[in-house]
Tab-separated table of C-alpha atoms in Angstrom:
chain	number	residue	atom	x	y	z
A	26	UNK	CA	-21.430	6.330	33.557
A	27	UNK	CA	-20.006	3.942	30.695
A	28	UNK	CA	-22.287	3.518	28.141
A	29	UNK	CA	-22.372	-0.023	26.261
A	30	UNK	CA	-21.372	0.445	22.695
A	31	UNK	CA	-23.247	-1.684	19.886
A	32	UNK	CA	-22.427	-2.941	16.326
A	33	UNK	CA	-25.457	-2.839	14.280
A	34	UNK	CA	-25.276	-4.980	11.253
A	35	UNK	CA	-28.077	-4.250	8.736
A	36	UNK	CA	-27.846	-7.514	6.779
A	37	UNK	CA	-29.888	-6.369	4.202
A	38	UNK	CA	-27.959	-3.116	3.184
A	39	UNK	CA	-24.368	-5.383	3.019
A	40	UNK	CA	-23.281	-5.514	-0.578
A	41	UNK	CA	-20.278	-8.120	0.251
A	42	UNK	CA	-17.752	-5.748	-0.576
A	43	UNK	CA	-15.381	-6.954	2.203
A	44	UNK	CA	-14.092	-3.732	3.276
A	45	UNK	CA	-14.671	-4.431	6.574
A	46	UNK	CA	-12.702	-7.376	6.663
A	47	UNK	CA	-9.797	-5.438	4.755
A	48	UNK	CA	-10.226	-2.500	7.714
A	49	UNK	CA	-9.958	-5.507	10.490
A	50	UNK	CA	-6.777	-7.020	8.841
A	51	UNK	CA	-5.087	-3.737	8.395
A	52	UNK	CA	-6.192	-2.059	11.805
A	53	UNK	CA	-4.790	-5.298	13.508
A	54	UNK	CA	-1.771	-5.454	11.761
A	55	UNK	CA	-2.666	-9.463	10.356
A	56	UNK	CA	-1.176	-10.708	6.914
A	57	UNK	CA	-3.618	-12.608	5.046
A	58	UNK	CA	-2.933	-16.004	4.483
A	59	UNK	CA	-3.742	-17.654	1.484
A	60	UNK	CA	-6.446	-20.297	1.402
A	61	UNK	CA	-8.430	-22.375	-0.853
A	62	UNK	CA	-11.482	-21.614	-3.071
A	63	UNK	CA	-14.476	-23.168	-2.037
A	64	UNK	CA	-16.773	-22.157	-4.994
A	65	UNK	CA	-18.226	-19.327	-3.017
A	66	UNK	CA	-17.350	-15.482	-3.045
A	67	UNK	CA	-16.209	-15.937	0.761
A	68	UNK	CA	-12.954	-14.468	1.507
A	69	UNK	CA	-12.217	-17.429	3.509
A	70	UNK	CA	-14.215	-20.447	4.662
A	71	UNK	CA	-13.843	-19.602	8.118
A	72	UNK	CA	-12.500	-17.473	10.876
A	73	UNK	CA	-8.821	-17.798	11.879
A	74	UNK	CA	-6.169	-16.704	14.706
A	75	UNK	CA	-5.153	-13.839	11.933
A	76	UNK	CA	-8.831	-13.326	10.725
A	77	UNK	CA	-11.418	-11.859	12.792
A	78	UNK	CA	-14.035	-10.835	10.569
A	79	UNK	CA	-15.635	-12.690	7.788
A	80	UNK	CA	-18.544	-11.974	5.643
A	81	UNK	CA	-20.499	-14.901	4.909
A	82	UNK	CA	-22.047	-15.326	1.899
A	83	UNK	CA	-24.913	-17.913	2.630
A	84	UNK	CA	-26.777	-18.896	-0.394
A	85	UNK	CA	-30.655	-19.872	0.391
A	86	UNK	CA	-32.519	-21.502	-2.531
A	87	UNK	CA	-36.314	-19.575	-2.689
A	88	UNK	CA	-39.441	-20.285	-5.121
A	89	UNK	CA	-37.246	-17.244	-7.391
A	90	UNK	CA	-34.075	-18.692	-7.751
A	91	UNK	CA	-31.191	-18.021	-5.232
A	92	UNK	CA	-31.202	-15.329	-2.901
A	93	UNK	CA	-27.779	-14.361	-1.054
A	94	UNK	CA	-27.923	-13.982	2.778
A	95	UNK	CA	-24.814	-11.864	4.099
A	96	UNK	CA	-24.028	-11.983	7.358
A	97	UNK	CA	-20.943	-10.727	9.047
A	98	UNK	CA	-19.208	-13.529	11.185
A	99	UNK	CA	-17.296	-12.352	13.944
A	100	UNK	CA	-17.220	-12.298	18.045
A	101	UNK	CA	-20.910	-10.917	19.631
A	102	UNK	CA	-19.532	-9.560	22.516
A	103	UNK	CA	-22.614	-11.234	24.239
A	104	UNK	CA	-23.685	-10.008	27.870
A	105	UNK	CA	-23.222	-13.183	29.841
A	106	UNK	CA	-19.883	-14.180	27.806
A	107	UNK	CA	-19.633	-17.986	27.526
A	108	UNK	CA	-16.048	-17.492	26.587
A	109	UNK	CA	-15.286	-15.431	30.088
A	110	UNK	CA	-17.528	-18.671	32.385
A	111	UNK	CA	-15.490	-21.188	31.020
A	112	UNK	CA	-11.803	-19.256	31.125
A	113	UNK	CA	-9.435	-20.359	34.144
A	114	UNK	CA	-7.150	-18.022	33.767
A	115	UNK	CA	-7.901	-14.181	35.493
A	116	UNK	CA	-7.367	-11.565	33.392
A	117	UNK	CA	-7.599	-13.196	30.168
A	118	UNK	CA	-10.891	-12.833	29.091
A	119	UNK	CA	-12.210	-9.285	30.340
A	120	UNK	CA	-15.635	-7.712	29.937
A	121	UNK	CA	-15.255	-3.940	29.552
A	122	UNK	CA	-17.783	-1.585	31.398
A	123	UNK	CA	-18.615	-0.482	27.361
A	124	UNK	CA	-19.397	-4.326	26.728
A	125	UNK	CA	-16.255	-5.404	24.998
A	126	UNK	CA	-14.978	-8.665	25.524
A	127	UNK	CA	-11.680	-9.089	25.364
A	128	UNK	CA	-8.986	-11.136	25.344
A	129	UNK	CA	-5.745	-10.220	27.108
A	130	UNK	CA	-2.785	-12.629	25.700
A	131	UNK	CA	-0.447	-11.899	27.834
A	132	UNK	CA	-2.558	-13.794	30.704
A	133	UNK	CA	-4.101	-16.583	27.913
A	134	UNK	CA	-2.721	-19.864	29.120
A	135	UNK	CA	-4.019	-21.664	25.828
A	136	UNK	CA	-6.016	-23.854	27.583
A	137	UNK	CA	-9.180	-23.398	24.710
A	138	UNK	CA	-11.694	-23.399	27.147
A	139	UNK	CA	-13.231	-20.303	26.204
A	140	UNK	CA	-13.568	-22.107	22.542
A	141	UNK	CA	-15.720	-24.809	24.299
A	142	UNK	CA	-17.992	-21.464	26.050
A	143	UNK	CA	-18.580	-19.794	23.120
A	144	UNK	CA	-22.040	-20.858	21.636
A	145	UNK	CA	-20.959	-18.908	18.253
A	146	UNK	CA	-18.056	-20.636	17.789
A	147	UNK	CA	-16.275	-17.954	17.391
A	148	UNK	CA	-12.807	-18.048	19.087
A	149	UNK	CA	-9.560	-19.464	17.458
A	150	UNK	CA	-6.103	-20.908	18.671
A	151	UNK	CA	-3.027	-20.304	16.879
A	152	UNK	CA	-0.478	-23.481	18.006
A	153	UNK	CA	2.663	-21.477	17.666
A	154	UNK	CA	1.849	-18.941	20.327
A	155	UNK	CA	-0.362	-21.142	22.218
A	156	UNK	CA	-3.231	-18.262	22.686
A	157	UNK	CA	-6.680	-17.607	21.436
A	158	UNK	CA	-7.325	-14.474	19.474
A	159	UNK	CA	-10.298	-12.641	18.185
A	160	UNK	CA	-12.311	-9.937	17.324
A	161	UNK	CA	-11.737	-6.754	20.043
A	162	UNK	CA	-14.570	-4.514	18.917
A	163	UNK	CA	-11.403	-2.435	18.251
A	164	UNK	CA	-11.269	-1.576	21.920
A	165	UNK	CA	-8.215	0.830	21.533
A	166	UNK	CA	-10.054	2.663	18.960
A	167	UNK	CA	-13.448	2.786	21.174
A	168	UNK	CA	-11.206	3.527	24.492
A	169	UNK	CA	-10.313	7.296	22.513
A	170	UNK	CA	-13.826	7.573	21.213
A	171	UNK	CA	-12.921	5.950	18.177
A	172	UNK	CA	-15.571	3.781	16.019
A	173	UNK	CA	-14.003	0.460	15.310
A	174	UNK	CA	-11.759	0.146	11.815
A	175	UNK	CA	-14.689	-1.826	10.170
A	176	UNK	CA	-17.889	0.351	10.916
A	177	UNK	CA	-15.708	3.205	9.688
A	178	UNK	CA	-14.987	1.346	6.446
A	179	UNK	CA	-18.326	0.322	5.130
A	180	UNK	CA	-19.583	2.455	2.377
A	181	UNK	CA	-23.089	1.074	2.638
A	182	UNK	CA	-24.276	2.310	6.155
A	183	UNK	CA	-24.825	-1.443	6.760
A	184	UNK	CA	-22.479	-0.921	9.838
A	185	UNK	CA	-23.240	1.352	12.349
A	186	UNK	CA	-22.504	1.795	15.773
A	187	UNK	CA	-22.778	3.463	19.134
A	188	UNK	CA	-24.941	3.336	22.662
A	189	UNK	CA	-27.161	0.176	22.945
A	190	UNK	CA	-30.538	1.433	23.631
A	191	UNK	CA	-30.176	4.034	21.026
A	192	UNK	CA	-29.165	1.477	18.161
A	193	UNK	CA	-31.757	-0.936	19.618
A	194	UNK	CA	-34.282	1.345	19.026
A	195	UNK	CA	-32.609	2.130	15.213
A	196	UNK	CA	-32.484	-1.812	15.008
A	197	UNK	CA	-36.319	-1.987	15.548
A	198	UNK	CA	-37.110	0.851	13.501
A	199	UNK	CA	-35.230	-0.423	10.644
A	200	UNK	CA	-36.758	-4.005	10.735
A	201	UNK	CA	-40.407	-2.059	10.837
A	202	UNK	CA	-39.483	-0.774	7.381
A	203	UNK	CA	-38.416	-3.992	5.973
A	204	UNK	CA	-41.844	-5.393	7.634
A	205	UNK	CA	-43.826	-2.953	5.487
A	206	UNK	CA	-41.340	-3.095	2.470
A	207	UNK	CA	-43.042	-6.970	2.655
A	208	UNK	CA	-40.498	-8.833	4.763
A	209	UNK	CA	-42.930	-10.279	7.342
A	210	UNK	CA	-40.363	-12.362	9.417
A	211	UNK	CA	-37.840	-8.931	9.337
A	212	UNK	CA	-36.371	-8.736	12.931
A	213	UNK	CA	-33.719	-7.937	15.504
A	214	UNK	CA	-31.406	-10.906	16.138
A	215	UNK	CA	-30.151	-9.980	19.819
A	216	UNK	CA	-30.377	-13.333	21.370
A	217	UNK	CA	-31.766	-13.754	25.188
A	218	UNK	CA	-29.595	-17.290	25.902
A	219	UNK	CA	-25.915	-15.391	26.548
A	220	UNK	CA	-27.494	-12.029	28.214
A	221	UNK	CA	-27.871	-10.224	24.856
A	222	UNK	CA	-25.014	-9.767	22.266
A	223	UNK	CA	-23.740	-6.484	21.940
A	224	UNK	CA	-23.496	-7.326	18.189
A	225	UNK	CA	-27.136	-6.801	17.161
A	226	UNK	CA	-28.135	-8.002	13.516
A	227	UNK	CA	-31.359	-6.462	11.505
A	228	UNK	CA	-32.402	-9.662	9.350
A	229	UNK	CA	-34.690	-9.923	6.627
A	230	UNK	CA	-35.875	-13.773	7.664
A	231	UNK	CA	-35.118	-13.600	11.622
A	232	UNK	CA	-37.319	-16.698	11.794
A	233	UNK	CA	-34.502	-18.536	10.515
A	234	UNK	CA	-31.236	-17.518	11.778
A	235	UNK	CA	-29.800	-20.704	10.948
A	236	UNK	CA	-30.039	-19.345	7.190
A	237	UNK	CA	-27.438	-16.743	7.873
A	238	UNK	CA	-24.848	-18.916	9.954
A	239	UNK	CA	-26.340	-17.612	13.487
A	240	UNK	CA	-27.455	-20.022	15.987
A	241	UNK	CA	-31.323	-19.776	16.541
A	242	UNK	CA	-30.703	-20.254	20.419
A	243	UNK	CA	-27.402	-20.386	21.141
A	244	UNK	CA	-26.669	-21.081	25.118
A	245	UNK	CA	-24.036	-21.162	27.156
A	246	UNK	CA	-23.186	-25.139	27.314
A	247	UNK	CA	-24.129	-26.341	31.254
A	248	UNK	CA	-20.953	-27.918	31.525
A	249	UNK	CA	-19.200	-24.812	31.198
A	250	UNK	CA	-21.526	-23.056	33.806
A	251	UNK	CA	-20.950	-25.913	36.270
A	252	UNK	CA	-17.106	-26.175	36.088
A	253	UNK	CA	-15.786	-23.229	37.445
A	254	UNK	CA	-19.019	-22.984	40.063
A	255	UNK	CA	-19.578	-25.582	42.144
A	256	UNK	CA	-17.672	-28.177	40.775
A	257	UNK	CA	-14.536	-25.553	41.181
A	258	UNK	CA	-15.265	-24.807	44.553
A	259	UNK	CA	-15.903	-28.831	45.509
A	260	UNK	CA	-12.585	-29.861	43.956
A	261	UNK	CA	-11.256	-26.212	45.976
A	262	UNK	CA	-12.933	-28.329	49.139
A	263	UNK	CA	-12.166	-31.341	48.321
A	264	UNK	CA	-8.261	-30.056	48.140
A	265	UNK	CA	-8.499	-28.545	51.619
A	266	UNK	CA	-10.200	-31.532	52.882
A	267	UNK	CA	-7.392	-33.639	51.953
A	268	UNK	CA	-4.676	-31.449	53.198
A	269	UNK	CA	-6.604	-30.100	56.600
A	270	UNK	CA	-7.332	-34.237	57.232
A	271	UNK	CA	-3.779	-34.848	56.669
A	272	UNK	CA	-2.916	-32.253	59.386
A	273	UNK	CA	-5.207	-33.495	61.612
A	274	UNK	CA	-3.850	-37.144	61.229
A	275	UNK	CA	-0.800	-36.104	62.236
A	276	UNK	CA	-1.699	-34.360	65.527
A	277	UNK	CA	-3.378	-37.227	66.384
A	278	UNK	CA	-1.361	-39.948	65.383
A	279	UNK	CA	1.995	-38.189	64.570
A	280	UNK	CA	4.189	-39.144	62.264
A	281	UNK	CA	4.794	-42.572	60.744
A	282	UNK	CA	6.913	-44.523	62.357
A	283	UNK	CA	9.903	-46.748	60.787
A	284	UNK	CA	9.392	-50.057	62.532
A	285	UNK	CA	12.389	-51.546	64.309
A	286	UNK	CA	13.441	-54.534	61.956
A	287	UNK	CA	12.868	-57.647	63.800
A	288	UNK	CA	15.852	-59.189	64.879
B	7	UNK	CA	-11.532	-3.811	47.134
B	8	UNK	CA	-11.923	-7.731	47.384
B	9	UNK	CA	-14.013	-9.098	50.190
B	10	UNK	CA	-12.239	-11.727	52.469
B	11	UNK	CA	-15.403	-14.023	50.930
B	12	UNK	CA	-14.602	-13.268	47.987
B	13	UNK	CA	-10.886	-13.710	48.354
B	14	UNK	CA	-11.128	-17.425	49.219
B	15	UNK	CA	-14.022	-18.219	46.963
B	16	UNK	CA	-12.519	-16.643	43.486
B	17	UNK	CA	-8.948	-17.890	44.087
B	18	UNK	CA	-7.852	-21.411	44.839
B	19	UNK	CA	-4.309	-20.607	45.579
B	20	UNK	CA	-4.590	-17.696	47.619
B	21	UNK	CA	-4.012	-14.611	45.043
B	22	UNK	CA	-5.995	-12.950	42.324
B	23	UNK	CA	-4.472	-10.968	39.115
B	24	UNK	CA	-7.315	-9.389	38.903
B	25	UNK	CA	-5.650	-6.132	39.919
B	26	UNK	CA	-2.771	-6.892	37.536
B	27	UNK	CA	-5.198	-6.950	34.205
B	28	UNK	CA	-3.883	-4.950	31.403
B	29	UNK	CA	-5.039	-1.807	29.778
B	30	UNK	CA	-6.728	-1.960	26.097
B	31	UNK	CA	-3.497	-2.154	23.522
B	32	UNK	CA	-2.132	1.450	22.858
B	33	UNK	CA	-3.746	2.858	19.835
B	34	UNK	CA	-1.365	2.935	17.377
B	35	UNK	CA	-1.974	6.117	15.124
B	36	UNK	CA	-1.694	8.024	18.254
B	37	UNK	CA	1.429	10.044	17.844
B	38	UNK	CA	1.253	9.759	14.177
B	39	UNK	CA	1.620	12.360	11.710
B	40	UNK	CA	-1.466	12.625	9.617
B	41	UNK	CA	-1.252	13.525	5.844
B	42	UNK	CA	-4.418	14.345	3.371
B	43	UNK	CA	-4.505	12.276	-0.078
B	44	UNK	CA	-6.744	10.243	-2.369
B	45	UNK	CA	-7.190	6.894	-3.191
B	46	UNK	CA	-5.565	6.481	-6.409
B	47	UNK	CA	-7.576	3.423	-7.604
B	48	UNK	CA	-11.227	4.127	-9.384
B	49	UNK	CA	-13.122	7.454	-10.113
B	50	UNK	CA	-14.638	7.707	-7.169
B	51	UNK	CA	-11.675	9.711	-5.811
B	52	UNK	CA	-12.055	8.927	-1.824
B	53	UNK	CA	-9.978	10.761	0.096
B	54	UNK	CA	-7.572	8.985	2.923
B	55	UNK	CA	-5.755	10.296	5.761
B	56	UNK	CA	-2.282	8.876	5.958
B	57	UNK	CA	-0.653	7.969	9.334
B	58	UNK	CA	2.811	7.988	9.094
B	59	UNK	CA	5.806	7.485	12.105
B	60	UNK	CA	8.693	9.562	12.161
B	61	UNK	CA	8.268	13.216	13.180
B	62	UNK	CA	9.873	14.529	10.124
B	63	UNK	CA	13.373	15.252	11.987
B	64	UNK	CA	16.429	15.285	9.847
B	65	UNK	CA	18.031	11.576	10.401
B	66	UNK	CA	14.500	10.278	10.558
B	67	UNK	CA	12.818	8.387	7.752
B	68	UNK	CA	9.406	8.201	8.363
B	69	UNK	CA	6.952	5.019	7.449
B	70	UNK	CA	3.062	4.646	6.605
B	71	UNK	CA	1.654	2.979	9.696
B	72	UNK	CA	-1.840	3.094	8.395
B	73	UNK	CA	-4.272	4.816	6.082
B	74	UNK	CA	-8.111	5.006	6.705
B	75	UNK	CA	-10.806	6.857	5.208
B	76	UNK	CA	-11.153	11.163	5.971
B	77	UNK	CA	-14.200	11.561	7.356
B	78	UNK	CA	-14.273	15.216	5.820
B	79	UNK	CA	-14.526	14.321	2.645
B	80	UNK	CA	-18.095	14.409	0.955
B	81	UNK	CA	-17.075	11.710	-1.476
B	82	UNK	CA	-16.736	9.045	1.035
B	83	UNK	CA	-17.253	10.386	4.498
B	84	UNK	CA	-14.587	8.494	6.143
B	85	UNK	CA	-15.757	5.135	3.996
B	86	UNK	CA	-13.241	3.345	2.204
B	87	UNK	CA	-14.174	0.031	-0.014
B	88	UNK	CA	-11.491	-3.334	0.327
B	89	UNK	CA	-8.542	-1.685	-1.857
B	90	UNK	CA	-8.753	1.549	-0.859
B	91	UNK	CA	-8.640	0.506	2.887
B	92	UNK	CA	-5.632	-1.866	1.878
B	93	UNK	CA	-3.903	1.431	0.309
B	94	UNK	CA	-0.700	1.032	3.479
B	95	UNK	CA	-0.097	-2.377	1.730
B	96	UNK	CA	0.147	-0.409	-2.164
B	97	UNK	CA	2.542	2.491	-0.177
B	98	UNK	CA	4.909	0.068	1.632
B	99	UNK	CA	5.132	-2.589	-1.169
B	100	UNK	CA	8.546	-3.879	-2.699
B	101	UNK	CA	7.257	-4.034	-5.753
B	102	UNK	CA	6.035	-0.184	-6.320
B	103	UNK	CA	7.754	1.751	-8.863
B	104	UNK	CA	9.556	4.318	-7.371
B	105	UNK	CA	12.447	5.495	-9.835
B	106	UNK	CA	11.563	5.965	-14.091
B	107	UNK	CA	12.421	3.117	-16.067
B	108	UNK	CA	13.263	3.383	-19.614
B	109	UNK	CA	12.086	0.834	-22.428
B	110	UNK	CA	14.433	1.407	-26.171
B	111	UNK	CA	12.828	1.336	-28.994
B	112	UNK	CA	12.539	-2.554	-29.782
B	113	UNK	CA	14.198	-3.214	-26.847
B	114	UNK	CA	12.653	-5.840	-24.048
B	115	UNK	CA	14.167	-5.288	-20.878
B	116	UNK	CA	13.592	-1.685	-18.741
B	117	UNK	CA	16.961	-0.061	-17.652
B	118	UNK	CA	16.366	2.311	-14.441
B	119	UNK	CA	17.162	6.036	-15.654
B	120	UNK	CA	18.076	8.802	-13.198
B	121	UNK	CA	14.484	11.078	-13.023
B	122	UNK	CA	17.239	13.997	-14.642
B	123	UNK	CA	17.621	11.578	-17.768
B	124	UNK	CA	13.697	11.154	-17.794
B	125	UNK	CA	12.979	14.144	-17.410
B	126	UNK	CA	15.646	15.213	-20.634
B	127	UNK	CA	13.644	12.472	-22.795
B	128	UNK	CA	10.146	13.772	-22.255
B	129	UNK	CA	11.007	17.379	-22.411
B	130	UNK	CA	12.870	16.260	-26.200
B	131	UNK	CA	10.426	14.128	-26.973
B	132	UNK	CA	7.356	16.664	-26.253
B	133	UNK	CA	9.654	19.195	-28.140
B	134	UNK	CA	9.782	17.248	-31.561
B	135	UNK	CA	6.458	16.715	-31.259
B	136	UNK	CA	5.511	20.336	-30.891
B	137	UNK	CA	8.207	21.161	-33.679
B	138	UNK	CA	6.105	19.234	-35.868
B	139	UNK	CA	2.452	19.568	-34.934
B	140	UNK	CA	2.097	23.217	-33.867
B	141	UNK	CA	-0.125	24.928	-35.949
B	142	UNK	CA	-0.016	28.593	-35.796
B	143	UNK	CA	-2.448	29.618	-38.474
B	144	UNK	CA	-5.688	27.300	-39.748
B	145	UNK	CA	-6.853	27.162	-43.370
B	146	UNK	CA	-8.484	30.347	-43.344
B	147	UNK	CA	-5.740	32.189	-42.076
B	148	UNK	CA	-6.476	32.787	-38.717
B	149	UNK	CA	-3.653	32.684	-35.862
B	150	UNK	CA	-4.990	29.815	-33.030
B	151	UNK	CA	-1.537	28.775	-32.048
B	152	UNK	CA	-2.149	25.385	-31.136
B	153	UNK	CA	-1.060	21.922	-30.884
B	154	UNK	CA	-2.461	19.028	-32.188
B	155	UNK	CA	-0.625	15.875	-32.151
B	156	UNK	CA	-0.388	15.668	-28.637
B	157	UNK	CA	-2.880	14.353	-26.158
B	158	UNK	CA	-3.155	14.865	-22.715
B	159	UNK	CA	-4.830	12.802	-20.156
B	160	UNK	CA	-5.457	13.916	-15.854
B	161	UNK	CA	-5.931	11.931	-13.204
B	162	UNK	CA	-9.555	11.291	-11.450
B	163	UNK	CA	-7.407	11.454	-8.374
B	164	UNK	CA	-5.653	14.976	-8.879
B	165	UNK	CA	-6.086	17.303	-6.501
B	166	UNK	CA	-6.645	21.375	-7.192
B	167	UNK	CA	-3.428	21.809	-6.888
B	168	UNK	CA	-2.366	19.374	-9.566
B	169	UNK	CA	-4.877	20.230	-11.724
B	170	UNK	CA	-4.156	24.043	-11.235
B	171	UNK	CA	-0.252	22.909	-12.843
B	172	UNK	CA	-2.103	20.846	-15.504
B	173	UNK	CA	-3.490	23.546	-16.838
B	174	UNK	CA	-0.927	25.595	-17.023
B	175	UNK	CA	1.474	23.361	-18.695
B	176	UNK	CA	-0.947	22.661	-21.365
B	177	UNK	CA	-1.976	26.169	-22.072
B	178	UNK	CA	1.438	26.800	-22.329
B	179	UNK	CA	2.257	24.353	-24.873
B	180	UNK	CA	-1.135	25.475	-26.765
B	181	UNK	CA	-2.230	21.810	-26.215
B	182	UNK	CA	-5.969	21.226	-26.758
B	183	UNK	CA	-7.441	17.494	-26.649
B	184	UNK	CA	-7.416	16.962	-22.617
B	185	UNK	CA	-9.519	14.197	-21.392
B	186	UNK	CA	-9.668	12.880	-17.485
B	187	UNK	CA	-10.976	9.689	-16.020
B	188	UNK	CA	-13.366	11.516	-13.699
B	189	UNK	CA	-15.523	12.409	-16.633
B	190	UNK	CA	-16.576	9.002	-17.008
């Protein structure tokens, strides 16, 4: 049986070195491409079609002084996959008996519906190719057993990864000790609304997720659900209808007939 | 196998791709040849493995694919910080030095000297030196034999084997102040 594999990020042991974004651009084969400074230590403001990965550094004003929230920004490989409901085209968007979700480009039509499904906002279009690209959970590395290129990188042990219920359980454990260590709100961010992410995150504040650039809820948007359910199949019907009543027309009244010109 | 049901629900024209989905990508280190080294940046001294194509065959010139951490080292345990993980980017880059260059005396551009040249300048240069700093006996009379106008400095990043030919050099030339970066 396939187990599902899990990214643990413990945001509280991630120093912001970046090495993990480093690993993603050079397991990928991406060049970087320059951007602008934004007055923050973030790499880059946001994710791109060549950047997968991105450490955000979220800066939350406390009773102290300043206190720096990282959080690692990248796809959550969620259970129930709003990016896989809303895509049209098979084969492009595939969920992997380990939990990956991935996207195939050689099917990708560019349509960008799947940027509309995600509720973490997470995939990105790159106009010259038309396609959407994004994080793979390295799934040629995990295919031969393989952690991906940016848990192996991070010299911190804030990255970890391996069989869901066992890093579940690690998740909980951890945000116990950060409970007693006097974090009250410490918790597991592993969000219900999309099935579960297979992207778990230990936070030190999970009461406000918001803080670290996650969604407190996110959901997959109803629209998305409905389109390629029943409103697919009633357009699908709709279609037939149209050509089936057509048919039918003809038998009974056959074809149209040119009217003789009146003399 | 697809149900008939299933057949004309999923697919409004008929036919599904679903049996024509692609594999994961092909990992790409997997018919590389894998090399042991270090990161040659800070003190730490994290070891890498280097992937490199090319099977070492005569008309073949192989390339650095990729480097990532060695997960038998006990410095890093397969860990590797932003620059040391961007190491295939230092290897491949048009800018590395990869031939001596030679700076005159007053002079402001470097020429690029055969390594046989560079080689002849250290080896006279190191010679003079010796020729005037070697000191055979000290003030009380006592042979030591050694050499003290010359400094040498190692590498945090040697390796044993490196090290081993330090050492040996620099006994040789009776050369004592030695200082290395890892001792910081």
């Amino acid at each position: 049986m396939t187990q599902t594999v899990v990214k643990l990020i413990d945001t509280t042991l991630c120093i912001g070195c970046k090495a993990c974004e480093v690993a993603c651009q050079e397991w990928n084969d991406q060049e970087f491409t320059l951007g602008t400074f934004g007055g923050t230590y973030q790499t880059m403001p946001d994710l791109a079609p060549n950047f997968w990965n991105l450490i955000k550094f979220n800066e939350r004003e406390t009773d102290g002084g300043l206190s720096w929230l990282m959080s690692k920004y990248q796809c959550m490989h969620c259970g129930d996959p709003g990016c896989l409901r809303a895509c049209p085209a098979p084969g492009a968007i595939v969920q992997a008996k380990n939990g990956i979700v991935d996207f195939v480009s050689d099917h990708c039509i560019g349509c960008g519906y799947c940027i509309t499904g995600c509720p973490f906002d997470v995939p990105r279009l790159l106009p010259e190719s038309k396609k959407v690209y994004k994080c793979t959970l390295c799934s040629d590395r995990v295919a031969v057993g393989l952690e991906p290129a940016c848990i192996k990188s991070c010299p911190t042990n804030c990255l970890t990864f391996g069989e869901r219920t066992e890093m579940l359980r690690v998740a909980e454990t951890r945000a116990g000790v950060l409970k007693q260590d006097g974090h009250a709100q410490a918790g597991v961010y592993n969000p219900v609304g999309v099935g579960g992410t297979n992207v778990l995150y230990v936070l030190k504040d999970a009461s406000d997720p918001a803080a670290y650039g996650l969604p407190a809820d996110p959901t997959i948007p109803l629209s998305v659900r409905l389109w390629k359910g029943p409103v697919k199949w009633l357009g699908t019907m709709l279609f037939a209808g149209g050509v089936l009543g057509s048919f039918f027309h003809y038998l009974k009244f056959g074809p149209k007939e040119e009217e003789a010109p009146e003399e | 196998m697809i149900s008939r049901r299933e057949f004309g629900l999923t697919t409004a024209f008929g036919f599904s791709l679903a049996s024509a989905q692609a594999a994961v990508r092909e990992l790409k280190i997997s018919r590389t040849t894998q090399s042991r080294s270090v990161c040659p940046y800070c003190a730490v001294g994290c070891s890498v493995i280097v992937h490199s194509l090319g099977d070492k065959a005569r008309n073949v010139r192989s390339s650095v694919v990729h480097i990532e951490g060695d997960t038998d080292s006990p410095v890093n345990r397969g860990t590797l910080c932003s620059k040391g993980i961007s190491l295939k980017q230092f290897v491949n880059s048009d800018r590395r030095l990869t031939r001596p260059l030679y700076r005159a005396p007053g002079a402001q551009e470097w020429q690029a000297i055969s390594w046989e040249q560079a080689y002849e300048k250290m080896a006279r240069a190191i010679k003079t030196s010796r020729d005037q700093g070697f000191v055979e006996q000290d003030a009380q009379g006592r042979t030591v034999n050694r050499l003290e106008n010359i400094v040498m400095m190692g590498g945090c990043t040697d390796t044993n084997e490196i090290n081993y030919l330090i050492s040996k050099f620099r006994f040789g030339l009776g050369l004592l102040p030695y200082e290395n970066q890892s001792r910081l």
